[in-house]
Amino acid sequence: MTDKRPEVGLFVTCLVDLFRPGIGFAAVELLERAGCAVAVPEMQTCCGQPAFNSGDRADAKAIAKQVIEAFDGFDYVVAPSGSCAGMIAKHYPELFADDPEMIVRARDLALRTHELILFLADIRGMQEFDAAYAGTVTYHDSCSGLRELGIKAQPRALLEKVSGLKLVELPGAELCCGFGGSFCVKYPEISNKMVGNKTADIEQTGADTLLAGDLGCLMNMAGKLSREGSKIQVRHIAEVLAGMTDEPSIGEGQG
Amino acid sequence: MESTSKQFKQNTRVALDNTALQSALGKMESGFVTNRANAAARLPEFEALRDQARDIKNHTLENLDFYLETFEENVEASGGHVHWAATAEDARQIILDICQSVDAKTVTKGKSMIAEEIGLNAFLEENNIEPVETDLGEYIIQLRNETPSHIIAPAIHVVKDQVIETFQEAHTQFDPARSLEEPRELLDEARTVLRQRFFDADVGITGANFLIAETGSTVIVTNEGNGDLTQTLPKIHVVVASLEKVVPTLEDASAILRVLARSATGQEYSSYTTFSNGPRRAEDPDGPEQFHVVLLDNGRSELLGTESQEVLRCIRCGACMNHCPVYGAIGGHAYGWVYPGPIGSVLTPTLIGVEEARHLPNASTFCGRCEEVCPMRIPLPKLMRHFREKSFEEKLTPTAERTGLGIWAFVARRPALYQMATGLAMRMLGALGRRRGLFASLPMAGGWTAHRDFPAPQGRTFQQQWSARGGRRRAGE
């Protein structure tokens, strides 16, 4: 075989796997269009962030070790989430700081791991998208992607290539939506105040579609918009870039 | 100060229902946040200065004993006195003794969070000494019998109409029909009242933003000049400061001053930066007869050499709380102790214990905005996570949460079981929710569905679908 395509292991993320597999298939589609060979290791569940952020370091390490092993041998590991990619790329090495053998493997995986949009734009230099979307879109910067991985310009640059799509900036796009993993159920009133501020900003843009790169934030914002009776469609950016917007949007019924 | 951090959740509800507070908090983004961003953008070397400021403090903390002793020597050399206070109680007693030595009736105070930490006002009152706050915000909340809700803007939770009401009640010496509608009129009235208090005070107490080891100077920054009147008019000037405020040299203080006001208010410098060196000398036109520095430890030295040492770099600029969406939702009082916001979520469990303050480091989405703006580059989310680990280890995390996490982790560590269990669950949820696309309520998800709908899963999991289509599982397969 003379196939020199980079081998990409897709880290599906637990939320995408369980709640919106369509994002995973959009990611596969985009990665293949970007010239990658994609495989999905079976031995993945979650990145371990719920344990890590709850102070349960032992379980976080066990799950991290499982991920490190599952993604051995790939040129790249790509996740359609800044939060999970940030966990692997920034926090796994921290978890194994006192384990001389595992830290080497954790750092190696960290260097190979990227968030999907950043990977497509910065690593693969993807320029062309065979996608169209008839709508006015606004974009929320999810915190981990923005602050841990520096994802800000990439999604906007890629969305510009989608024909028919009009992008309007979201005021306070960098403000947290109030999801925060288990935060939103442990401190629901504070979370509600934060997501309420966010949906007010979203409504103010006049956009008909809200996009972001993390399903947790998207489910939080979609759930609040829906509770408020809003008709704004909520989707992961990968669905739009891959032209896979036939499925109902997040929280939208099949009638 | 007594803590109500344990009742954080109740405090939160009270704060969210307080319309005056909510209206005050609504102005933070357009004020502090925008001003800081503009100030940082105007200074090309701002990021490099942050590194320098961090390094100065790291070096100082590594050699804290040396710099504190140098500071003490130089204060004594200029005729002042240094008092070492291991605890809040010690500090209160030292200050009371100084006040009683001149039979003090009233003391004026510049803004000091350390005075709040040691509960100084209440203690002085118990001992028949009247403390008078002279920072406008502090003065307002003292009249209202409240505590600061922000470390640089103590009355940020109070709106103008409440100030008018408070002044009408407190300042009965003025015509009840006078106009107080204009902020300027409120300011002038406070100034008139405070002017006489400055003259009458026997002792003036200030905090310190910096203690300079090489010169024995203490430094305060203010925007009202009240600190200068507090410390130069009375017979005695007492500085109360925690020991991590020390820096080696004047140049070091200058470097950190360049990031302090920019991070705090977006000013290049505060209106007044005042250096104090000992008592009045023979040739000085004014100044106090005695100069005392009370150095408070109160648990800080125990942090040296631990993971929490980094919190001692804090210069109390307030940028973390100005940028925190949780602080922006609930304000400062809900945190329940002296220091609110992200720095409070780390300092409070450090100083009064994780059992008392467990909620604070947990009530964060880890959005990272605090760390992004902290001029001293304190890794606040990392330190909050450290306390989450501590409360998990000490089994302070609620049982339901631990059990839930335990079951989840057990399954997540067994991919085959995980995929079977989640595959079944999502099929069921998906089938139930497909038509409407979401759930308005779900068993065991009340925290979510009280305020939001829950989007239904699409149905079969990604893993099931990938297997069904025979997708590749390994590299090079």
mmCIF file of N, CA, C and O in Angstrom, chain B residues 299-381:
data_model
loop_
_atom_site.group_PDB
_atom_site.id
_atom_site.type_symbol
_atom_site.label_atom_id
_atom_site.label_comp_id
_atom_site.label_asym_id
_atom_site.label_seq_id
_atom_site.Cartn_x
_atom_site.Cartn_y
_atom_site.Cartn_z
ATOM 1 N N GLY B 299 -2.204 31.678 59.454
ATOM 2 C CA GLY B 299 -2.213 30.436 58.674
ATOM 3 C C GLY B 299 -1.450 30.498 57.364
ATOM 4 O O GLY B 299 -1.251 29.475 56.710
ATOM 5 N N ARG B 300 -1.002 31.689 56.980
ATOM 6 C CA ARG B 300 -0.356 31.809 55.667
ATOM 7 C C ARG B 300 0.985 31.086 55.591
ATOM 8 O O ARG B 300 1.314 30.476 54.576
ATOM 9 N N SER B 301 1.770 31.161 56.681
ATOM 10 C CA SER B 301 3.107 30.559 56.599
ATOM 11 C C SER B 301 3.022 29.048 56.404
ATOM 12 O O SER B 301 3.937 28.435 55.870
ATOM 13 N N GLU B 302 1.889 28.460 56.822
ATOM 14 C CA GLU B 302 1.742 27.013 56.619
ATOM 15 C C GLU B 302 1.586 26.649 55.141
ATOM 16 O O GLU B 302 1.739 25.498 54.766
ATOM 17 N N LEU B 303 1.264 27.635 54.316
ATOM 18 C CA LEU B 303 1.080 27.348 52.890
ATOM 19 C C LEU B 303 2.414 27.271 52.147
ATOM 20 O O LEU B 303 2.493 26.738 51.046
ATOM 21 N N LEU B 304 3.443 27.843 52.749
ATOM 22 C CA LEU B 304 4.745 27.850 52.065
ATOM 23 C C LEU B 304 5.209 26.425 51.824
ATOM 24 O O LEU B 304 5.116 25.567 52.709
ATOM 25 N N GLY B 305 5.668 26.181 50.628
ATOM 26 C CA GLY B 305 6.150 24.848 50.291
ATOM 27 C C GLY B 305 5.035 23.871 49.941
ATOM 28 O O GLY B 305 5.303 22.707 49.658
ATOM 29 N N THR B 306 3.782 24.324 49.974
ATOM 30 C CA THR B 306 2.682 23.444 49.573
ATOM 31 C C THR B 306 2.148 23.902 48.214
ATOM 32 O O THR B 306 2.526 24.947 47.693
ATOM 33 N N GLU B 307 1.210 23.091 47.697
ATOM 34 C CA GLU B 307 0.598 23.411 46.412
ATOM 35 C C GLU B 307 -0.097 24.781 46.443
ATOM 36 O O GLU B 307 -0.202 25.472 45.443
ATOM 37 N N SER B 308 -0.559 25.176 47.625
ATOM 38 C CA SER B 308 -1.310 26.433 47.751
ATOM 39 C C SER B 308 -0.427 27.668 47.863
ATOM 40 O O SER B 308 -0.941 28.777 47.959
ATOM 41 N N GLN B 309 0.872 27.492 47.862
ATOM 42 C CA GLN B 309 1.761 28.656 48.017
ATOM 43 C C GLN B 309 1.459 29.737 46.981
ATOM 44 O O GLN B 309 1.570 30.935 47.266
ATOM 45 N N GLU B 310 1.051 29.312 45.785
ATOM 46 C CA GLU B 310 0.848 30.275 44.702
ATOM 47 C C GLU B 310 -0.220 31.316 45.024
ATOM 48 O O GLU B 310 -0.202 32.411 44.474
ATOM 49 N N VAL B 311 -1.136 30.950 45.916
ATOM 50 C CA VAL B 311 -2.210 31.890 46.252
ATOM 51 C C VAL B 311 -1.639 33.113 46.982
ATOM 52 O O VAL B 311 -2.227 34.192 46.983
ATOM 53 N N LEU B 312 -0.465 32.946 47.583
ATOM 54 C CA LEU B 312 0.159 34.056 48.312
ATOM 55 C C LEU B 312 0.734 35.125 47.378
ATOM 56 O O LEU B 312 1.180 36.167 47.824
ATOM 57 N N ARG B 313 0.700 34.868 46.070
ATOM 58 C CA ARG B 313 1.125 35.926 45.134
ATOM 59 C C ARG B 313 0.060 37.011 44.972
ATOM 60 O O ARG B 313 0.333 38.069 44.434
ATOM 61 N N CYS B 314 -1.156 36.705 45.428
ATOM 62 C CA CYS B 314 -2.286 37.602 45.155
ATOM 63 C C CYS B 314 -2.020 39.016 45.652
ATOM 64 O O CYS B 314 -1.544 39.216 46.770
ATOM 65 N N ILE B 315 -2.337 40.009 44.796
ATOM 66 C CA ILE B 315 -2.186 41.414 45.180
ATOM 67 C C ILE B 315 -3.545 42.085 45.377
ATOM 68 O O ILE B 315 -3.634 43.307 45.434
ATOM 69 N N ARG B 316 -4.615 41.295 45.456
ATOM 70 C CA ARG B 316 -5.954 41.802 45.781
ATOM 71 C C ARG B 316 -6.446 42.872 44.805
ATOM 72 O O ARG B 316 -6.969 43.899 45.219
ATOM 73 N N CYS B 317 -6.282 42.609 43.516
ATOM 74 C CA CYS B 317 -6.745 43.586 42.524
ATOM 75 C C CYS B 317 -8.225 43.398 42.219
ATOM 76 O O CYS B 317 -8.892 44.302 41.736
ATOM 77 N N GLY B 318 -8.737 42.194 42.454
ATOM 78 C CA GLY B 318 -10.158 41.938 42.205
ATOM 79 C C GLY B 318 -10.486 41.540 40.770
ATOM 80 O O GLY B 318 -11.649 41.310 40.446
ATOM 81 N N ALA B 319 -9.486 41.446 39.899
ATOM 82 C CA ALA B 319 -9.778 41.115 38.496
ATOM 83 C C ALA B 319 -10.485 39.766 38.384
ATOM 84 O O ALA B 319 -11.375 39.587 37.550
ATOM 85 N N CYS B 320 -10.102 38.799 39.217
ATOM 86 C CA CYS B 320 -10.717 37.471 39.101
ATOM 87 C C CYS B 320 -12.213 37.542 39.357
ATOM 88 O O CYS B 320 -12.999 36.917 38.646
ATOM 89 N N MET B 321 -12.617 38.322 40.380
ATOM 90 C CA MET B 321 -14.062 38.393 40.645
ATOM 91 C C MET B 321 -14.778 39.253 39.611
ATOM 92 O O MET B 321 -15.908 38.967 39.230
ATOM 93 N N ASN B 322 -14.098 40.298 39.121
ATOM 94 C CA ASN B 322 -14.721 41.123 38.078
ATOM 95 C C ASN B 322 -15.049 40.303 36.838
ATOM 96 O O ASN B 322 -15.994 40.598 36.113
ATOM 97 N N HIS B 323 -14.251 39.291 36.572
ATOM 98 C CA HIS B 323 -14.410 38.498 35.356
ATOM 99 C C HIS B 323 -15.129 37.178 35.593
ATOM 100 O O HIS B 323 -15.326 36.404 34.659
ATOM 101 N N CYS B 324 -15.492 36.902 36.836
ATOM 102 C CA CYS B 324 -16.053 35.581 37.144
ATOM 103 C C CYS B 324 -17.560 35.563 36.899
ATOM 104 O O CYS B 324 -18.300 36.359 37.477
ATOM 105 N N PRO B 325 -18.048 34.651 36.059
ATOM 106 C CA PRO B 325 -19.489 34.607 35.808
ATOM 107 C C PRO B 325 -20.290 34.153 37.026
ATOM 108 O O PRO B 325 -21.467 34.506 37.155
ATOM 109 N N VAL B 326 -19.659 33.415 37.926
ATOM 110 C CA VAL B 326 -20.369 32.992 39.142
ATOM 111 C C VAL B 326 -20.500 34.192 40.087
ATOM 112 O O VAL B 326 -21.590 34.490 40.581
ATOM 113 N N TYR B 327 -19.399 34.911 40.287
ATOM 114 C CA TYR B 327 -19.477 36.139 41.086
ATOM 115 C C TYR B 327 -20.496 37.091 40.449
ATOM 116 O O TYR B 327 -21.305 37.709 41.147
ATOM 117 N N GLY B 328 -20.463 37.186 39.140
ATOM 118 C CA GLY B 328 -21.376 38.079 38.426
ATOM 119 C C GLY B 328 -22.837 37.707 38.611
ATOM 120 O O GLY B 328 -23.729 38.533 38.465
ATOM 121 N N ALA B 329 -23.087 36.436 38.949
ATOM 122 C CA ALA B 329 -24.464 35.988 39.160
ATOM 123 C C ALA B 329 -24.919 36.190 40.604
ATOM 124 O O ALA B 329 -26.080 36.476 40.854
ATOM 125 N N ILE B 330 -23.997 36.041 41.551
ATOM 126 C CA ILE B 330 -24.429 36.013 42.963
ATOM 127 C C ILE B 330 -23.801 37.101 43.827
ATOM 128 O O ILE B 330 -24.200 37.270 44.982
ATOM 129 N N GLY B 331 -22.798 37.828 43.324
ATOM 130 C CA GLY B 331 -22.153 38.856 44.138
ATOM 131 C C GLY B 331 -21.292 38.259 45.231
ATOM 132 O O GLY B 331 -21.105 37.040 45.308
ATOM 133 N N GLY B 332 -20.769 39.110 46.097
ATOM 134 C CA GLY B 332 -19.751 38.681 47.051
ATOM 135 C C GLY B 332 -20.263 38.086 48.347
ATOM 136 O O GLY B 332 -19.631 37.200 48.919
ATOM 137 N N HIS B 333 -21.404 38.559 48.843
ATOM 138 C CA HIS B 333 -21.834 38.109 50.172
ATOM 139 C C HIS B 333 -22.164 36.623 50.219
ATOM 140 O O HIS B 333 -22.006 35.981 51.245
ATOM 141 N N ALA B 334 -22.622 36.087 49.088
ATOM 142 C CA ALA B 334 -23.019 34.676 49.069
ATOM 143 C C ALA B 334 -21.852 33.751 49.424
ATOM 144 O O ALA B 334 -22.066 32.664 49.961
ATOM 145 N N TYR B 335 -20.623 34.200 49.152
ATOM 146 C CA TYR B 335 -19.468 33.353 49.446
ATOM 147 C C TYR B 335 -19.293 33.127 50.950
ATOM 148 O O TYR B 335 -18.642 32.191 51.365
ATOM 149 N N GLY B 336 -19.838 34.062 51.730
ATOM 150 C CA GLY B 336 -19.967 33.795 53.159
ATOM 151 C C GLY B 336 -18.791 34.144 54.049
ATOM 152 O O GLY B 336 -18.864 33.927 55.264
ATOM 153 N N TRP B 337 -17.705 34.647 53.490
ATOM 154 C CA TRP B 337 -16.609 35.067 54.367
ATOM 155 C C TRP B 337 -15.991 36.334 53.784
ATOM 156 O O TRP B 337 -16.651 37.047 53.034
ATOM 157 N N VAL B 338 -14.735 36.607 54.105
ATOM 158 C CA VAL B 338 -14.143 37.907 53.774
ATOM 159 C C VAL B 338 -13.877 38.073 52.276
ATOM 160 O O VAL B 338 -14.169 39.109 51.686
ATOM 161 N N TYR B 339 -13.310 37.028 51.665
ATOM 162 C CA TYR B 339 -12.826 37.145 50.294
ATOM 163 C C TYR B 339 -13.765 36.409 49.339
ATOM 164 O O TYR B 339 -13.892 35.189 49.422
ATOM 165 N N PRO B 340 -14.415 37.107 48.424
ATOM 166 C CA PRO B 340 -15.313 36.436 47.486
ATOM 167 C C PRO B 340 -14.616 36.093 46.161
ATOM 168 O O PRO B 340 -13.418 36.315 45.983
ATOM 169 N N GLY B 341 -15.400 35.571 45.238
ATOM 170 C CA GLY B 341 -14.899 35.316 43.885
ATOM 171 C C GLY B 341 -13.887 34.181 43.860
ATOM 172 O O GLY B 341 -13.692 33.475 44.846
ATOM 173 N N PRO B 342 -13.233 33.997 42.726
ATOM 174 C CA PRO B 342 -12.295 32.881 42.582
ATOM 175 C C PRO B 342 -11.176 32.886 43.632
ATOM 176 O O PRO B 342 -10.857 31.845 44.197
ATOM 177 N N ILE B 343 -10.628 34.065 43.935
ATOM 178 C CA ILE B 343 -9.554 34.072 44.945
ATOM 179 C C ILE B 343 -10.122 33.665 46.298
ATOM 180 O O ILE B 343 -9.471 32.947 47.065
ATOM 181 N N GLY B 344 -11.365 34.080 46.571
ATOM 182 C CA GLY B 344 -12.002 33.670 47.820
ATOM 183 C C GLY B 344 -12.266 32.177 47.858
ATOM 184 O O GLY B 344 -12.165 31.540 48.900
ATOM 185 N N SER B 345 -12.570 31.603 46.684
ATOM 186 C CA SER B 345 -12.848 30.169 46.622
ATOM 187 C C SER B 345 -11.609 29.340 46.914
ATOM 188 O O SER B 345 -11.705 28.146 47.191
ATOM 189 N N VAL B 346 -10.453 29.981 46.838
ATOM 190 C CA VAL B 346 -9.207 29.300 47.164
ATOM 191 C C VAL B 346 -8.721 29.716 48.555
ATOM 192 O O VAL B 346 -8.302 28.882 49.359
ATOM 193 N N LEU B 347 -8.803 31.016 48.848
ATOM 194 C CA LEU B 347 -8.318 31.505 50.148
ATOM 195 C C LEU B 347 -9.176 31.021 51.305
ATOM 196 O O LEU B 347 -8.656 30.697 52.372
ATOM 197 N N THR B 348 -10.484 30.996 51.118
ATOM 198 C CA THR B 348 -11.371 30.673 52.233
ATOM 199 C C THR B 348 -11.136 29.246 52.746
ATOM 200 O O THR B 348 -10.908 29.070 53.939
ATOM 201 N N PRO B 349 -11.154 28.231 51.859
ATOM 202 C CA PRO B 349 -10.840 26.891 52.399
ATOM 203 C C PRO B 349 -9.406 26.817 52.945
ATOM 204 O O PRO B 349 -9.139 26.046 53.866
ATOM 205 N N THR B 350 -8.507 27.623 52.400
ATOM 206 C CA THR B 350 -7.136 27.633 52.906
ATOM 207 C C THR B 350 -7.105 28.157 54.339
ATOM 208 O O THR B 350 -6.444 27.589 55.205
ATOM 209 N N LEU B 351 -7.821 29.256 54.583
ATOM 210 C CA LEU B 351 -7.684 29.946 55.863
ATOM 211 C C LEU B 351 -8.671 29.474 56.928
ATOM 212 O O LEU B 351 -8.361 29.504 58.114
ATOM 213 N N ILE B 352 -9.895 29.053 56.527
ATOM 214 C CA ILE B 352 -10.832 28.619 57.571
ATOM 215 C C ILE B 352 -11.221 27.149 57.439
ATOM 216 O O ILE B 352 -12.020 26.655 58.217
ATOM 217 N N GLY B 353 -10.632 26.458 56.449
ATOM 218 C CA GLY B 353 -10.845 25.016 56.386
ATOM 219 C C GLY B 353 -11.806 24.588 55.299
ATOM 220 O O GLY B 353 -12.789 25.270 55.020
ATOM 221 N N VAL B 354 -11.506 23.449 54.712
ATOM 222 C CA VAL B 354 -12.278 22.966 53.574
ATOM 223 C C VAL B 354 -13.651 22.451 54.030
ATOM 224 O O VAL B 354 -14.627 22.492 53.284
ATOM 225 N N GLU B 355 -13.746 22.021 55.257
ATOM 226 C CA GLU B 355 -15.038 21.537 55.742
ATOM 227 C C GLU B 355 -16.055 22.685 55.779
ATOM 228 O O GLU B 355 -17.211 22.522 55.382
ATOM 229 N N GLU B 356 -15.585 23.846 56.238
ATOM 230 C CA GLU B 356 -16.464 25.017 56.315
ATOM 231 C C GLU B 356 -16.776 25.557 54.912
ATOM 232 O O GLU B 356 -17.888 25.979 54.621
ATOM 233 N N ALA B 357 -15.785 25.531 54.037
ATOM 234 C CA ALA B 357 -15.894 26.254 52.765
ATOM 235 C C ALA B 357 -15.932 25.330 51.556
ATOM 236 O O ALA B 357 -15.617 25.737 50.443
ATOM 237 N N ARG B 358 -16.368 24.091 51.747
ATOM 238 C CA ARG B 358 -16.347 23.100 50.668
ATOM 239 C C ARG B 358 -17.036 23.579 49.393
ATOM 240 O O ARG B 358 -16.573 23.320 48.284
ATOM 241 N N HIS B 359 -18.141 24.288 49.549
ATOM 242 C CA HIS B 359 -18.906 24.691 48.365
ATOM 243 C C HIS B 359 -18.114 25.614 47.439
ATOM 244 O O HIS B 359 -18.283 25.551 46.224
ATOM 245 N N LEU B 360 -17.303 26.494 48.018
ATOM 246 C CA LEU B 360 -16.734 27.572 47.202
ATOM 247 C C LEU B 360 -15.896 27.054 46.038
ATOM 248 O O LEU B 360 -16.131 27.444 44.895
ATOM 249 N N PRO B 361 -14.904 26.173 46.286
ATOM 250 C CA PRO B 361 -14.147 25.667 45.129
ATOM 251 C C PRO B 361 -14.964 24.749 44.220
ATOM 252 O O PRO B 361 -14.582 24.502 43.073
ATOM 253 N N ASN B 362 -16.097 24.263 44.718
ATOM 254 C CA ASN B 362 -16.950 23.428 43.866
ATOM 255 C C ASN B 362 -17.846 24.253 42.951
ATOM 256 O O ASN B 362 -18.237 23.802 41.888
ATOM 257 N N ALA B 363 -18.182 25.457 43.406
ATOM 258 C CA ALA B 363 -19.134 26.275 42.645
ATOM 259 C C ALA B 363 -18.407 27.053 41.555
ATOM 260 O O ALA B 363 -18.372 28.280 41.553
ATOM 261 N N SER B 364 -17.789 26.316 40.644
ATOM 262 C CA SER B 364 -17.097 26.944 39.524
ATOM 263 C C SER B 364 -17.259 26.054 38.307
ATOM 264 O O SER B 364 -17.240 24.830 38.433
ATOM 265 N N THR B 365 -17.430 26.678 37.143
ATOM 266 C CA THR B 365 -17.504 25.876 35.915
ATOM 267 C C THR B 365 -16.111 25.618 35.356
ATOM 268 O O THR B 365 -15.977 24.998 34.308
ATOM 269 N N PHE B 366 -15.079 26.124 36.035
ATOM 270 C CA PHE B 366 -13.703 26.056 35.511
ATOM 271 C C PHE B 366 -13.616 26.715 34.135
ATOM 272 O O PHE B 366 -12.961 26.196 33.241
ATOM 273 N N CYS B 367 -14.300 27.845 34.000
ATOM 274 C CA CYS B 367 -14.267 28.501 32.686
ATOM 275 C C CYS B 367 -12.896 29.115 32.424
ATOM 276 O O CYS B 367 -12.542 29.402 31.287
ATOM 277 N N GLY B 368 -12.133 29.364 33.493
ATOM 278 C CA GLY B 368 -10.741 29.784 33.304
ATOM 279 C C GLY B 368 -10.527 31.261 33.075
ATOM 280 O O GLY B 368 -9.396 31.705 32.863
ATOM 281 N N ARG B 369 -11.614 32.050 33.147
ATOM 282 C CA ARG B 369 -11.460 33.476 32.878
ATOM 283 C C ARG B 369 -10.651 34.165 33.979
ATOM 284 O O ARG B 369 -9.948 35.136 33.722
ATOM 285 N N CYS B 370 -10.750 33.656 35.211
ATOM 286 C CA CYS B 370 -10.003 34.262 36.322
ATOM 287 C C CYS B 370 -8.504 34.118 36.094
ATOM 288 O O CYS B 370 -7.749 35.075 36.229
ATOM 289 N N GLU B 371 -8.096 32.921 35.746
ATOM 290 C CA GLU B 371 -6.667 32.691 35.511
ATOM 291 C C GLU B 371 -6.180 33.511 34.317
ATOM 292 O O GLU B 371 -5.056 34.009 34.305
ATOM 293 N N GLU B 372 -7.049 33.656 33.331
ATOM 294 C CA GLU B 372 -6.693 34.407 32.129
ATOM 295 C C GLU B 372 -6.339 35.859 32.457
ATOM 296 O O GLU B 372 -5.485 36.456 31.820
ATOM 297 N N VAL B 373 -7.008 36.445 33.450
ATOM 298 C CA VAL B 373 -6.780 37.862 33.750
ATOM 299 C C VAL B 373 -5.947 38.107 34.998
ATOM 300 O O VAL B 373 -5.525 39.238 35.235
ATOM 301 N N CYS B 374 -5.690 37.097 35.790
ATOM 302 C CA CYS B 374 -4.933 37.309 37.035
ATOM 303 C C CYS B 374 -3.556 37.877 36.715
ATOM 304 O O CYS B 374 -2.764 37.226 36.041
ATOM 305 N N PRO B 375 -3.247 39.098 37.216
ATOM 306 C CA PRO B 375 -1.958 39.694 36.863
ATOM 307 C C PRO B 375 -0.792 38.893 37.426
ATOM 308 O O PRO B 375 0.317 38.970 36.897
ATOM 309 N N MET B 376 -1.046 38.132 38.479
ATOM 310 C CA MET B 376 0.032 37.371 39.111
ATOM 311 C C MET B 376 0.055 35.918 38.620
ATOM 312 O O MET B 376 0.778 35.097 39.148
ATOM 313 N N ARG B 377 -0.756 35.628 37.629
ATOM 314 C CA ARG B 377 -0.822 34.299 37.021
ATOM 315 C C ARG B 377 -1.003 33.189 38.064
ATOM 316 O O ARG B 377 -0.307 32.172 38.056
ATOM 317 N N ILE B 378 -1.951 33.395 38.953
ATOM 318 C CA ILE B 378 -2.283 32.350 39.929
ATOM 319 C C ILE B 378 -3.206 31.345 39.231
ATOM 320 O O ILE B 378 -4.225 31.738 38.660
ATOM 321 N N PRO B 379 -2.849 30.076 39.256
ATOM 322 C CA PRO B 379 -3.692 29.067 38.561
ATOM 323 C C PRO B 379 -4.930 28.746 39.392
ATOM 324 O O PRO B 379 -5.021 27.678 40.011
ATOM 325 N N LEU B 380 -5.889 29.652 39.387
ATOM 326 C CA LEU B 380 -7.034 29.529 40.300
ATOM 327 C C LEU B 380 -7.844 28.253 40.088
ATOM 328 O O LEU B 380 -8.176 27.566 41.067
ATOM 329 N N PRO B 381 -8.187 27.872 38.828
ATOM 330 C CA PRO B 381 -8.939 26.615 38.680
ATOM 331 C C PRO B 381 -8.171 25.409 39.229
ATOM 332 O O PRO B 381 -8.758 24.541 39.878
#
